[in-house]
Coordinates of C-alpha atoms and ligand atoms in Angstrom, one line a residue:
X1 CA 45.7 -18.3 52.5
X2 CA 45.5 -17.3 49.1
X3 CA 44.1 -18.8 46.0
X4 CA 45.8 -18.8 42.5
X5 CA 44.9 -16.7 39.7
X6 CA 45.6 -17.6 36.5
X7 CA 48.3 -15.4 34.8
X8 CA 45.7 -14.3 32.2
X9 CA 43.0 -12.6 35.1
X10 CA 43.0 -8.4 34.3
X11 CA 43.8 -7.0 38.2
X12 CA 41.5 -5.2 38.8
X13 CA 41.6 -1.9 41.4
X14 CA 38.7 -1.7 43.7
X15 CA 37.5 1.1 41.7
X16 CA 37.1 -1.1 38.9
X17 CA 36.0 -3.4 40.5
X18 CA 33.2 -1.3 42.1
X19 CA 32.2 0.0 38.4
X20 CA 32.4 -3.6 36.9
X21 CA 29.2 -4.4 39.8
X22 CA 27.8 -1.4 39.1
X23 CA 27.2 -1.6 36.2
X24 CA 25.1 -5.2 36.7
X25 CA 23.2 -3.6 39.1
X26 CA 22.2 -0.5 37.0
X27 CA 21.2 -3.2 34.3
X28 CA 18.8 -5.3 36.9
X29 CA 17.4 -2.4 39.2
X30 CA 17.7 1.3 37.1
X31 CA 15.2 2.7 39.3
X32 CA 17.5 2.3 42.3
X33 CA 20.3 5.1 41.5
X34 CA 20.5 8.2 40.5
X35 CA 23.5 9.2 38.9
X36 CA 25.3 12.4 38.4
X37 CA 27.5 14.0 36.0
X38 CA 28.6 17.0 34.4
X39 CA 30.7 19.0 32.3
X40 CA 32.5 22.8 32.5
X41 CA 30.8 25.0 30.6
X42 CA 34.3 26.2 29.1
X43 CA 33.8 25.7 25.0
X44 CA 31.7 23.1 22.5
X45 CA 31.1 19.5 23.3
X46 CA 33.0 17.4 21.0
X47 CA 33.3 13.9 19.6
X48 CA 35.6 12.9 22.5
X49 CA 32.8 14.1 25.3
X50 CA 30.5 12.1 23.0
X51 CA 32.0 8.7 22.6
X52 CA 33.4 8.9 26.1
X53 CA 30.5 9.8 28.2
X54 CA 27.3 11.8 26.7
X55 CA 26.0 8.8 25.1
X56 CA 26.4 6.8 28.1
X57 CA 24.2 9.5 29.8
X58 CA 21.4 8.9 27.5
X59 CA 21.9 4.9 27.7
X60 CA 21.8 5.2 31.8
X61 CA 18.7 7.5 31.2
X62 CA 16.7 5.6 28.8
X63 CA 17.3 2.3 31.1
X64 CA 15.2 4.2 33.8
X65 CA 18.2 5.6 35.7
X66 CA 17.4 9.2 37.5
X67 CA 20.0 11.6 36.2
X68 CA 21.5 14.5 37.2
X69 CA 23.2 17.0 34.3
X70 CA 25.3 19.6 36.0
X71 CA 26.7 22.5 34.1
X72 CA 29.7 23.6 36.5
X73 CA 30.1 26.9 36.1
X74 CA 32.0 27.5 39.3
X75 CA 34.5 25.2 38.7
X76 CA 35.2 27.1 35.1
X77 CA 37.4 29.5 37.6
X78 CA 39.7 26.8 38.8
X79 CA 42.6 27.4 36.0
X80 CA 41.0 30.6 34.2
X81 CA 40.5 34.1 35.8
X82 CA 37.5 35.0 34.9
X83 CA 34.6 33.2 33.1
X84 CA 34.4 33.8 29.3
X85 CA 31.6 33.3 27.2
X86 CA 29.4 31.4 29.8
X87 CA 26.4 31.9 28.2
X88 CA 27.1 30.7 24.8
X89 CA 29.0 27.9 26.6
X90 CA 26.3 27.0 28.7
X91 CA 23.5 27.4 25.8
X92 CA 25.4 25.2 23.6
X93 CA 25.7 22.3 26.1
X94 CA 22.0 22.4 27.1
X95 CA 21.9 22.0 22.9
X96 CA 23.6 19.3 22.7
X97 CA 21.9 17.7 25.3
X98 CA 18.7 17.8 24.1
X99 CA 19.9 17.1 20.7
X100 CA 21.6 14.0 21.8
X101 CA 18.3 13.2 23.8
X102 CA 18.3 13.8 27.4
X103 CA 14.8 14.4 28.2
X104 CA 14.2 17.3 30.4
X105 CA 10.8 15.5 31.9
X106 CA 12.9 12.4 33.0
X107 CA 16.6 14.3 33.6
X108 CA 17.7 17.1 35.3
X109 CA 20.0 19.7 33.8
X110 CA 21.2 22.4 36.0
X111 CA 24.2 24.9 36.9
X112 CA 26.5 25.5 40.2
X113 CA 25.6 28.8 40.2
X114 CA 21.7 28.6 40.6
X115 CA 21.7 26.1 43.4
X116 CA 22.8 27.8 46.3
X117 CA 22.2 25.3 49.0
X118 CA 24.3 22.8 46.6
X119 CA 27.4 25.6 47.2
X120 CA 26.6 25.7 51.2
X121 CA 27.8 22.2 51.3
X122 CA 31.2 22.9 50.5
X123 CA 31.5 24.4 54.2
X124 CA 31.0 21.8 56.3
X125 CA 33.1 19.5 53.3
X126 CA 36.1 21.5 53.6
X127 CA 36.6 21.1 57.4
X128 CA 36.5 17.1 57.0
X129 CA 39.1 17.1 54.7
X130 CA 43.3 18.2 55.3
X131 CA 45.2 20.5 53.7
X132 CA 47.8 17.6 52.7
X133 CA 44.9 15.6 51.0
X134 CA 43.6 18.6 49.3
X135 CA 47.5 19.2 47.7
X136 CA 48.1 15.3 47.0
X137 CA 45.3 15.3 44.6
X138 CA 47.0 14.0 41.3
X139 CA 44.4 15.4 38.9
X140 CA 44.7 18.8 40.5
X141 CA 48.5 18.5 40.1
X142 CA 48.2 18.0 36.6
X143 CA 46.1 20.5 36.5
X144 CA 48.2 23.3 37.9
X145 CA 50.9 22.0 35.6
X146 CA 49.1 22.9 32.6
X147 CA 47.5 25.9 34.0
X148 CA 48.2 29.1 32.6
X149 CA 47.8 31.2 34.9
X150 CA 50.7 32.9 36.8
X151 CA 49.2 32.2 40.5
X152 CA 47.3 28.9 41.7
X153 CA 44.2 29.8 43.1
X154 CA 42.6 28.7 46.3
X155 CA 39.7 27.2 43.9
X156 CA 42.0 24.8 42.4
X157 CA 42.9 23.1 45.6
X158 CA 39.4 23.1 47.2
X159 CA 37.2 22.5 43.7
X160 CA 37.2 18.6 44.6
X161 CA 35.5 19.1 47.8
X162 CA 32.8 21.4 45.5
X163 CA 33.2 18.6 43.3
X164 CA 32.3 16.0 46.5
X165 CA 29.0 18.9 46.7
X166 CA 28.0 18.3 43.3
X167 CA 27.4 14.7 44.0
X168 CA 26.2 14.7 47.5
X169 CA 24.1 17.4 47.7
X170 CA 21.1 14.9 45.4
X171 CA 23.1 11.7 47.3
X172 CA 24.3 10.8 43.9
X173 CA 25.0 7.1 44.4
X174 CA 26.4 6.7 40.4
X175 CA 29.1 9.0 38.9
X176 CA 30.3 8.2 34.9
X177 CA 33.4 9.8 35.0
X178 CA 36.6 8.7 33.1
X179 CA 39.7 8.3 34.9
X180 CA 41.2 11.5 35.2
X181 CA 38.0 12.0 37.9
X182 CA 38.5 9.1 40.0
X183 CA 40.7 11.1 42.4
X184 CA 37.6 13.6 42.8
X185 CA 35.1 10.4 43.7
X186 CA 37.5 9.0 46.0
X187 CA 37.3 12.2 47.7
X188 CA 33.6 12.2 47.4
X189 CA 33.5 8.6 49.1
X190 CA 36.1 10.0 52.1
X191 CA 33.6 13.1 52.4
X192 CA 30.5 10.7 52.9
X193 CA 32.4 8.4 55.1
X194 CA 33.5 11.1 57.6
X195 CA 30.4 13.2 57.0
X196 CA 28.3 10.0 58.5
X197 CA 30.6 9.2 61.0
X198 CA 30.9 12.2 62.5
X199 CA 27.6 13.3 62.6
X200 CA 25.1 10.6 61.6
X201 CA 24.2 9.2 58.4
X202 CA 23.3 11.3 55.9
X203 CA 24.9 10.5 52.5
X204 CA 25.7 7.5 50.3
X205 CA 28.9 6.6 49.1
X206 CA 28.9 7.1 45.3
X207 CA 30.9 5.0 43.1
X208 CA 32.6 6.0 39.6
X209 CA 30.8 4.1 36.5
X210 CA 34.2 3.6 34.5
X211 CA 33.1 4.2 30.4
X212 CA 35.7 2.6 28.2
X213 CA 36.3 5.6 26.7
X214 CA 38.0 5.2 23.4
X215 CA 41.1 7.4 23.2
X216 CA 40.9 9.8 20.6
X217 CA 43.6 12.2 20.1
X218 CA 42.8 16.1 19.6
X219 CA 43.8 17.1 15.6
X220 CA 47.1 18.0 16.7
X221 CA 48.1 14.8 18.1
X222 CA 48.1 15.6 21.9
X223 CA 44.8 15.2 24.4
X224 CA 41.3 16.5 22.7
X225 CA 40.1 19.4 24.6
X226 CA 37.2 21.7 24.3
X227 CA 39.4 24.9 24.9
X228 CA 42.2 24.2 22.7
X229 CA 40.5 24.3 19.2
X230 CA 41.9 20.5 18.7
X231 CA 38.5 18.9 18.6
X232 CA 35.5 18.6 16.3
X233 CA 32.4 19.6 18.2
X234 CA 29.0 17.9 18.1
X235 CA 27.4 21.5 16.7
X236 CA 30.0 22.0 13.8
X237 CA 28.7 22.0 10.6
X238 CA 29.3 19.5 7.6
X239 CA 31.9 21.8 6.0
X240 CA 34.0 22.3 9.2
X241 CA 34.2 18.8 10.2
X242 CA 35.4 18.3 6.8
X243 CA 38.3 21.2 7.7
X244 CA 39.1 20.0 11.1
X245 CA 39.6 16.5 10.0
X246 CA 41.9 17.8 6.9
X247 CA 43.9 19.4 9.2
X248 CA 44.5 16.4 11.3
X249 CA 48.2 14.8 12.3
X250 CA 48.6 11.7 10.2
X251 CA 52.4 10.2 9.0
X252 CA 54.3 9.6 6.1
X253 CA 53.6 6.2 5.7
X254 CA 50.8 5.8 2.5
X255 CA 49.5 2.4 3.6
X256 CA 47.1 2.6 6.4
X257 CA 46.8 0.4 9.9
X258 CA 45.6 0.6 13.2
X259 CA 47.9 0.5 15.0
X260 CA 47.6 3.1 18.2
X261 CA 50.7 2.1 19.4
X262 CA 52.9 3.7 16.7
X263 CA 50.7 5.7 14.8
X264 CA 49.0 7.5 17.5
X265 CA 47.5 10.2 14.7
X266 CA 46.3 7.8 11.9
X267 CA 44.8 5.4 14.3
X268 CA 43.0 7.7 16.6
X269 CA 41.3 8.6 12.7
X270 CA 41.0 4.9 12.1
X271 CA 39.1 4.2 15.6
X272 CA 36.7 7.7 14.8
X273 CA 36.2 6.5 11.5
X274 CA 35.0 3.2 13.4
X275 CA 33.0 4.3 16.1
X276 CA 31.2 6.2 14.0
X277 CA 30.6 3.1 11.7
X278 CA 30.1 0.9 14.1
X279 CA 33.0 -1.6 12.8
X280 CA 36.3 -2.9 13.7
X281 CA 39.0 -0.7 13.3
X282 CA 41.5 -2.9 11.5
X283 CA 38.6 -3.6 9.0
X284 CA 38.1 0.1 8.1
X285 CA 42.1 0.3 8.2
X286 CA 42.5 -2.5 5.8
X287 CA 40.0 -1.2 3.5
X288 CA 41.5 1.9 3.0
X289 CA 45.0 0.5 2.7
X290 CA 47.1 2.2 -0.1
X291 CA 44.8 4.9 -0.3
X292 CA 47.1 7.3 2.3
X293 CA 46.0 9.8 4.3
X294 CA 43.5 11.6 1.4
X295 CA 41.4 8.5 1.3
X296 CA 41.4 8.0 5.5
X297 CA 40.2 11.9 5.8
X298 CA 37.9 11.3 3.3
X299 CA 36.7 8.2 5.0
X300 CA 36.8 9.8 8.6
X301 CA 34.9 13.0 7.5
X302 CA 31.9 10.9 5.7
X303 CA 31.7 8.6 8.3
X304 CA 31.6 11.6 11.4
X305 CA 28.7 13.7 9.4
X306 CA 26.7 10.6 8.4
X307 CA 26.4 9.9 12.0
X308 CA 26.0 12.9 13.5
X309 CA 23.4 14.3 10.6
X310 CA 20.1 13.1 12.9
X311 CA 21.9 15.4 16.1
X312 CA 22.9 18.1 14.4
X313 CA 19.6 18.4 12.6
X314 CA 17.9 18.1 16.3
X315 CA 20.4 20.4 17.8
X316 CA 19.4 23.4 14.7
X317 CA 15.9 22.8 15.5
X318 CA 16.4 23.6 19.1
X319 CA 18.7 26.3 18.5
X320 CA 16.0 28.2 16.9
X321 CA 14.2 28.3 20.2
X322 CA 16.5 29.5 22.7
X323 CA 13.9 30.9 24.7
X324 CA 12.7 26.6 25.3
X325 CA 16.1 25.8 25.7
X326 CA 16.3 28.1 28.3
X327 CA 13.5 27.3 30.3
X328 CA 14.7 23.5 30.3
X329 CA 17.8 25.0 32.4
X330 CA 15.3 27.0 34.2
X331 CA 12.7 24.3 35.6
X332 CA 15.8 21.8 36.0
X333 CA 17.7 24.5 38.6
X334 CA 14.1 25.1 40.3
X335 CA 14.5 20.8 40.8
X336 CA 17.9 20.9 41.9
X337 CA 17.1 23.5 44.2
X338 CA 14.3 21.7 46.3
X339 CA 16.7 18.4 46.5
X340 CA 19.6 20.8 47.4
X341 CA 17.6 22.5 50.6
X342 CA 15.6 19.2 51.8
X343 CA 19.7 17.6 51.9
X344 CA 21.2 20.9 53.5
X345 CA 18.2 20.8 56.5
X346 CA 19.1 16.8 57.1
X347 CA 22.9 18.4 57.2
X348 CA 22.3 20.9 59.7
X349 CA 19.9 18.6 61.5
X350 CA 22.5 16.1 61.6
X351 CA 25.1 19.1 62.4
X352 CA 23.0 20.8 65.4
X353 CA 23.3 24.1 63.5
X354 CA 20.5 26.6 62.8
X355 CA 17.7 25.9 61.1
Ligands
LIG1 N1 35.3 18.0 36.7 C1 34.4 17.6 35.7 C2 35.2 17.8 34.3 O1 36.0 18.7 34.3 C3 33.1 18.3 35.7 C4 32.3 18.1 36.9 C5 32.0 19.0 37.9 C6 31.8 16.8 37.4 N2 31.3 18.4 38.9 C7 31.2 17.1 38.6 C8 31.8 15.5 36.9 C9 30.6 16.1 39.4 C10 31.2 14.5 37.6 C11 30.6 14.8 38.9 O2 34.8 17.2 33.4

């Protein structure tokens, strides 16, 4: 039998659906999950990152949620050759971090490459998943149509399983994650189910946190990205905020609106401009008006720089002590790696394999 809907209802997917509850339960029991995320080390954290999901971090933290920062540098290799510039990379997110206030005595920040019981995972992963699932991923396949490299790697195809590692190895039970990653949790779920089933139960099965993240459009119009110099970081300073956003796409028409529809370019500024002022979007538009795309830079750049004054100035004061910084990354991969060898003994208990 089945019962009407009204016309107006938003279908949901089960994944949405699954985030929607989540989200309830996070609010009434924080102290239940423990979520994890992370980023590539592959260039500066921008706007973008921060509307979409770093201040969600902090939020889920600060309501008493355990969190997990990872700082993937394996998967860097999945569309590159080698790994450029990791250190600054990886410095520079810890930075931001901090300076946007995850606190290294309630969350921990750490990176693939430190936690190698975390990596060992990926073994036993890959063998309970096929070849075809691996190669129907659509976010890998969008992946390897941007790529530039000349050959896909192995790495490309198998990073969601690693991905899968990343979450299971602390029995991550919350991922934020926008929707290009939902293919990689669904994967993660598969893992868990067929891990458990196979060989006892070991792992949860995590479920994607879905942020509304606003869309914001890189400078040049297409998809904000940390690699392709479209996007202003978090750490840029006053004066080259106030470049970036000069440079920005906008149209011919003087009169400003929001309309994202139609004028992708001036409305992504618009919503920026918003966020950042905490106020509708057609208000700031309609304020502006006549004032063409001079007055809607102006706007955007004041608005970005007022609010991010208070992290930047926290982000300089930490990056005068890189050797603190450091040892944040330090003490968080010494915690990652006693969660990642307590869940690879319950995996080779549960596997029969030497211990
Ligand atoms: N793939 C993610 C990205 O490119 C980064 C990432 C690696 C991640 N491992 C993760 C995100 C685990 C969530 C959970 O942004």
């Amino acid at each position: 039998m089945t019962t009407a809907v009204p016309a107006s209802a938003p279908v949901l997917t089960p994944a949405e659906r699954r985030s929607a509850e989540l989200e309830q339960q996070l609010n009434r029991d924080p102290g239940r999950f423990r979520v994890l995320t992370g980023d590539r080390p592959t260039g500066r954290l921008h706007l973008g990152h921060y509307f979409g999901t770093l201040r969600n971090r902090v939020r889920l933290q600060d309501l008493g949620v355990d969190v997990f920062v990872l700082i993937a540098d394996y998967q860097v290799l999945t569309d590159r050759d080698t790994a450029d510039r990791l250190q600054e990379y990886t410095d520079g997110l810890l930075l931001d971090y901090l300076a946007l206030g995850i606190d290294p005595a309630r969350s921990t920040v750490f990176t693939h490459s430190a936690v190698p019981a975390l990596n060992q995972l990926l073994l036993p992963f890959l063998s309970l998943v096929s070849v075809a699932e691996l190669g129907r991923n659509p976010t890998v396949k969008d992946e390897i149509a941007h790529s530039r490299q000349s050959a896909v790697s192995g790495l490309m195809y198998t990073y969601p399983a690693h991905q899968a590692a990343d979450i299971l190895f602390c029995k991550g039970d919350v991922v934020p994650v926008g929707q290009d990653q939902l293919p990689h949790v669904e994967l993660t779920r598969t893992i868990a189910r067929r891990f458990n089933e196979r060989y006892g139960q070991v792992f949860p099965e995590p479920a994607a946190l879905l942020s509304a993240a606003p869309l914001l459009l890189g400078t040049d119009g297409g998809k904000m990205s940390k690699s392709r110099g479209n996007s202003v970081p978090l750490g840029a300073t006053a004066d080259e905020t106030a470049r970036l956003i000069k440079g920005a796409t906008t149209d011919a028409d003087r009169h400003i609106t929001y309309d994202p529809e139609h004028r992708p370019g001036v409305s992504s500024l618009v919503l920026l401009a918003a966020l950042c002022l905490e106020r509708d979007p057609h208000e700031v538009a309609a304020e502006i008006g006549d004032g063409g795309s001079a007055a809607l830079k102006r706007t955007v750049t004041e608005a970005v720089n007022a609010h991010l004054a208070p992290v930047r100035a926290r982000r300089a004061e930490y990056a005068a002590d890189l050797t603190y910084v450091r040892s944040v990354l330090r003490e968080g991969n010494e915690r990652a790696n006693a969660v990642a060898e307590r869940t690879l003994g319950e995996v080779r208990e549960a596997m029969g394999t030497f211990r």
